CSV table of C-alpha atoms in Angstrom, one decimal:
chain,number,residue,atom,x,y,z
A,1,MET,CA,49.7,-15.1,-23.2
A,2,THR,CA,48.4,-11.7,-22.8
A,3,ARG,CA,45.5,-10.6,-25.4
A,4,LYS,CA,45.6,-7.7,-27.6
A,5,THR,CA,43.7,-4.8,-26.6
A,6,ILE,CA,41.1,-4.1,-29.2
A,7,GLY,CA,39.5,-0.8,-29.8
A,8,PHE,CA,36.3,-0.7,-31.8
A,9,ILE,CA,34.4,3.0,-32.8
A,10,GLY,CA,31.0,2.3,-34.3
A,11,LEU,CA,28.7,0.5,-32.1
A,12,GLY,CA,25.7,0.4,-34.3
A,13,ILE,CA,23.7,-2.6,-35.8
A,14,MET,CA,26.9,-4.4,-36.9
A,15,GLY,CA,29.5,-2.7,-34.6
A,16,LYS,CA,27.4,-3.4,-31.3
A,17,PRO,CA,27.5,-7.5,-31.9
A,18,MET,CA,30.9,-7.7,-33.0
A,19,SER,CA,31.8,-5.9,-30.0
A,20,LYS,CA,30.1,-8.1,-27.7
A,21,ARG,CA,31.4,-11.3,-29.4
A,22,LEU,CA,35.3,-9.9,-28.6
A,23,LEU,CA,34.4,-9.5,-25.3
A,24,GLU,CA,32.8,-12.9,-25.2
A,25,ALA,CA,36.1,-14.3,-26.5
A,26,GLY,CA,38.1,-12.7,-23.8
A,27,TYR,CA,39.4,-9.4,-25.4
A,28,PRO,CA,40.1,-6.0,-23.5
A,29,LEU,CA,37.7,-4.1,-25.1
A,30,VAL,CA,37.9,-0.2,-25.5
A,31,VAL,CA,34.8,1.5,-27.4
A,32,TYR,CA,33.2,4.6,-28.8
A,33,ASN,CA,30.0,5.8,-29.9
A,34,ARG,CA,28.7,9.4,-30.6
A,35,SER,CA,25.7,8.2,-28.7
A,36,THR,CA,26.2,6.9,-25.0
A,37,PRO,CA,23.7,3.9,-24.4
A,38,PRO,CA,25.7,1.3,-27.1
A,39,MET,CA,29.0,2.2,-25.0
A,40,ASP,CA,27.3,1.8,-21.7
A,41,GLU,CA,25.7,-1.4,-22.6
A,42,LEU,CA,29.4,-3.0,-23.8
A,43,ALA,CA,30.7,-0.9,-20.1
A,44,ALA,CA,28.2,-3.2,-18.2
A,45,LEU,CA,29.6,-6.2,-20.1
A,46,GLY,CA,33.4,-5.4,-19.7
A,47,ALA,CA,34.5,-2.9,-22.0
A,48,ARG,CA,36.0,0.1,-21.3
A,49,LYS,CA,34.5,3.7,-22.9
A,50,GLY,CA,36.8,5.5,-24.7
A,51,THR,CA,36.3,9.4,-24.5
A,52,SER,CA,37.4,9.9,-28.6
A,53,PRO,CA,38.6,7.9,-31.3
A,54,GLN,CA,41.9,9.3,-30.2
A,55,ASP,CA,41.7,7.8,-26.4
A,56,VAL,CA,40.3,4.7,-28.1
A,57,ALA,CA,43.7,4.1,-30.2
A,58,ALA,CA,46.0,5.5,-27.5
A,59,GLN,CA,45.0,2.4,-25.3
A,60,SER,CA,44.6,0.2,-28.3
A,61,ASP,CA,47.3,-2.6,-30.1
A,62,VAL,CA,44.0,-2.8,-32.9
A,63,VAL,CA,41.3,-0.3,-33.9
A,64,ILE,CA,38.7,-1.2,-36.0
A,65,THR,CA,35.8,1.2,-37.4
A,66,MET,CA,32.8,-0.2,-38.4
A,67,LEU,CA,31.0,3.5,-39.7
A,68,PRO,CA,28.2,4.2,-42.3
A,69,ASP,CA,30.0,5.8,-44.9
A,70,SER,CA,33.3,7.6,-46.2
A,71,PRO,CA,32.6,10.7,-44.2
A,72,ASP,CA,32.5,9.6,-41.3
A,73,VAL,CA,35.2,7.2,-41.7
A,74,GLU,CA,37.4,10.2,-42.7
A,75,GLN,CA,36.3,12.4,-39.9
A,76,VAL,CA,37.1,9.5,-37.4
A,77,ALA,CA,40.6,8.7,-38.3
A,78,LEU,CA,41.7,11.7,-39.7
A,79,GLY,CA,39.8,14.6,-37.9
A,80,PRO,CA,40.5,16.4,-34.5
A,81,ASN,CA,40.8,13.8,-31.9
A,82,GLY,CA,41.3,11.1,-34.3
A,83,ILE,CA,42.2,7.4,-34.4
A,84,MET,CA,45.7,8.8,-36.4
A,85,GLU,CA,46.2,11.7,-33.4
A,86,GLY,CA,46.2,8.6,-30.7
A,87,ILE,CA,47.7,5.9,-32.4
A,88,ARG,CA,50.5,3.9,-31.4
A,89,PRO,CA,53.7,3.0,-33.4
A,90,GLY,CA,52.8,-1.0,-34.3
A,91,SER,CA,49.5,-0.2,-33.5
A,92,ILE,CA,47.2,-1.7,-36.3
A,93,TYR,CA,43.9,0.1,-37.6
A,94,VAL,CA,41.3,-2.0,-39.7
A,95,ASP,CA,37.9,-0.1,-41.2
A,96,MET,CA,35.4,-2.8,-42.3
A,97,SER,CA,33.0,0.1,-43.3
A,98,THR,CA,31.7,0.6,-46.9
A,99,ILE,CA,33.5,3.4,-48.1
A,100,SER,CA,34.8,4.5,-51.3
A,101,PRO,CA,38.1,2.6,-52.7
A,102,LYS,CA,39.5,6.8,-52.7
A,103,VAL,CA,38.9,6.9,-48.9
A,104,ALA,CA,40.7,3.6,-48.6
A,105,VAL,CA,43.9,4.5,-50.3
A,106,ARG,CA,43.8,7.4,-48.5
A,107,LEU,CA,43.6,5.6,-45.5
A,108,ALA,CA,46.2,3.1,-46.5
Protein backbone atom coordinates (compact mmCIF):
# COMPACT_ATOMS: atom_id res chain seq x y z
CA MET A 1 0.00 0.00 0.00
CA THR A 2 1.32 3.43 -0.95
CA ARG A 3 1.56 5.85 1.95
CA LYS A 4 -0.14 9.21 1.63
CA THR A 5 2.15 12.19 1.21
CA ILE A 6 1.98 14.55 4.16
CA GLY A 7 2.70 18.26 3.99
CA PHE A 8 3.82 19.94 7.19
CA ILE A 9 3.91 23.71 7.57
CA GLY A 10 5.41 25.25 10.69
CA LEU A 11 8.63 23.63 11.87
CA GLY A 12 9.10 25.22 15.27
CA ILE A 13 9.34 23.74 18.74
CA MET A 14 6.44 21.35 18.11
CA GLY A 15 6.30 21.07 14.33
CA LYS A 16 9.87 19.96 13.69
CA PRO A 17 9.78 16.99 16.11
CA MET A 18 6.38 15.94 14.73
CA SER A 19 7.77 16.08 11.20
CA LYS A 20 10.77 13.97 12.21
CA ARG A 21 8.44 11.32 13.64
CA LEU A 22 6.46 11.21 10.39
CA LEU A 23 9.69 10.65 8.46
CA GLU A 24 10.78 7.94 10.91
CA ALA A 25 7.41 6.24 10.37
CA GLY A 26 8.10 6.15 6.63
CA TYR A 27 5.71 8.82 5.36
CA PRO A 28 6.68 10.88 2.32
CA LEU A 29 6.92 14.43 3.70
CA VAL A 30 6.92 17.89 2.13
CA VAL A 31 7.81 20.71 4.53
CA TYR A 32 7.66 24.50 4.63
CA ASN A 33 8.75 27.08 7.17
CA ARG A 34 9.43 30.82 7.00
CA SER A 35 13.06 30.23 7.95
CA THR A 36 15.06 27.67 6.01
CA PRO A 37 17.28 25.94 8.63
CA PRO A 38 14.50 23.62 9.89
CA MET A 39 13.60 22.73 6.30
CA ASP A 40 17.24 21.99 5.51
CA GLU A 41 17.52 19.76 8.58
CA LEU A 42 14.44 17.76 7.60
CA ALA A 43 15.52 17.59 3.95
CA ALA A 44 18.74 15.94 5.13
CA LEU A 45 16.52 13.27 6.71
CA GLY A 46 14.51 12.71 3.51
CA ALA A 47 11.82 15.40 3.40
CA ARG A 48 11.19 17.50 0.31
CA LYS A 49 11.27 21.26 0.74
CA GLY A 50 8.22 23.16 -0.47
CA THR A 51 8.57 26.66 -1.86
CA SER A 52 5.34 27.99 -0.33
CA PRO A 53 2.25 26.74 1.51
CA GLN A 54 0.55 26.52 -1.90
CA ASP A 55 3.36 24.31 -3.21
CA VAL A 56 3.19 22.03 -0.16
CA ALA A 57 -0.58 21.65 -0.57
CA ALA A 58 -0.24 20.86 -4.28
CA GLN A 59 2.12 17.95 -3.47
CA SER A 60 0.29 16.53 -0.45
CA ASP A 61 -2.64 14.27 0.35
CA VAL A 62 -2.77 15.60 3.92
CA VAL A 63 -1.60 19.09 4.94
CA ILE A 64 -0.82 19.81 8.60
CA THR A 65 -0.14 23.23 10.08
CA MET A 66 1.46 23.88 13.46
CA LEU A 67 1.70 27.66 13.69
CA PRO A 68 1.90 30.21 16.53
CA ASP A 69 -1.48 31.95 16.30
CA SER A 70 -4.67 32.75 14.40
CA PRO A 71 -3.26 35.48 12.10
CA ASP A 72 -0.44 33.18 10.98
CA VAL A 73 -2.86 30.35 10.25
CA GLU A 74 -5.17 32.64 8.27
CA GLN A 75 -2.24 33.96 6.21
CA VAL A 76 -0.81 30.52 5.49
CA ALA A 77 -4.18 28.94 4.69
CA LEU A 78 -6.05 31.76 2.96
CA GLY A 79 -3.43 34.31 1.89
CA PRO A 80 -1.54 34.64 -1.40
CA ASN A 81 0.31 31.40 -2.23
CA GLY A 82 -1.62 29.82 0.62
CA ILE A 83 -2.81 26.29 1.19
CA MET A 84 -6.24 26.86 -0.34
CA GLU A 85 -4.66 27.99 -3.61
CA GLY A 86 -2.87 24.66 -3.97
CA ILE A 87 -4.90 22.03 -2.16
CA ARG A 88 -6.12 19.19 -4.36
CA PRO A 89 -9.67 17.83 -4.37
CA GLY A 90 -9.98 15.06 -1.80
CA SER A 91 -7.01 16.25 0.26
CA ILE A 92 -7.30 16.84 3.99
CA TYR A 93 -6.20 19.96 5.89
CA VAL A 94 -5.47 19.58 9.61
CA ASP A 95 -4.61 22.63 11.71
CA MET A 96 -3.03 21.78 15.07
CA SER A 97 -2.27 25.38 16.06
CA THR A 98 -3.78 27.15 19.04
CA ILE A 99 -6.25 29.44 17.30
CA SER A 100 -9.50 31.21 18.06
CA PRO A 101 -12.77 29.32 17.59
CA LYS A 102 -13.88 31.93 15.02
CA VAL A 103 -10.85 31.26 12.85
CA ALA A 104 -11.29 27.50 13.21
CA VAL A 105 -14.89 27.80 11.98
CA ARG A 106 -13.80 30.06 9.12
CA LEU A 107 -11.26 27.48 7.98
CA ALA A 108 -13.65 24.53 8.31
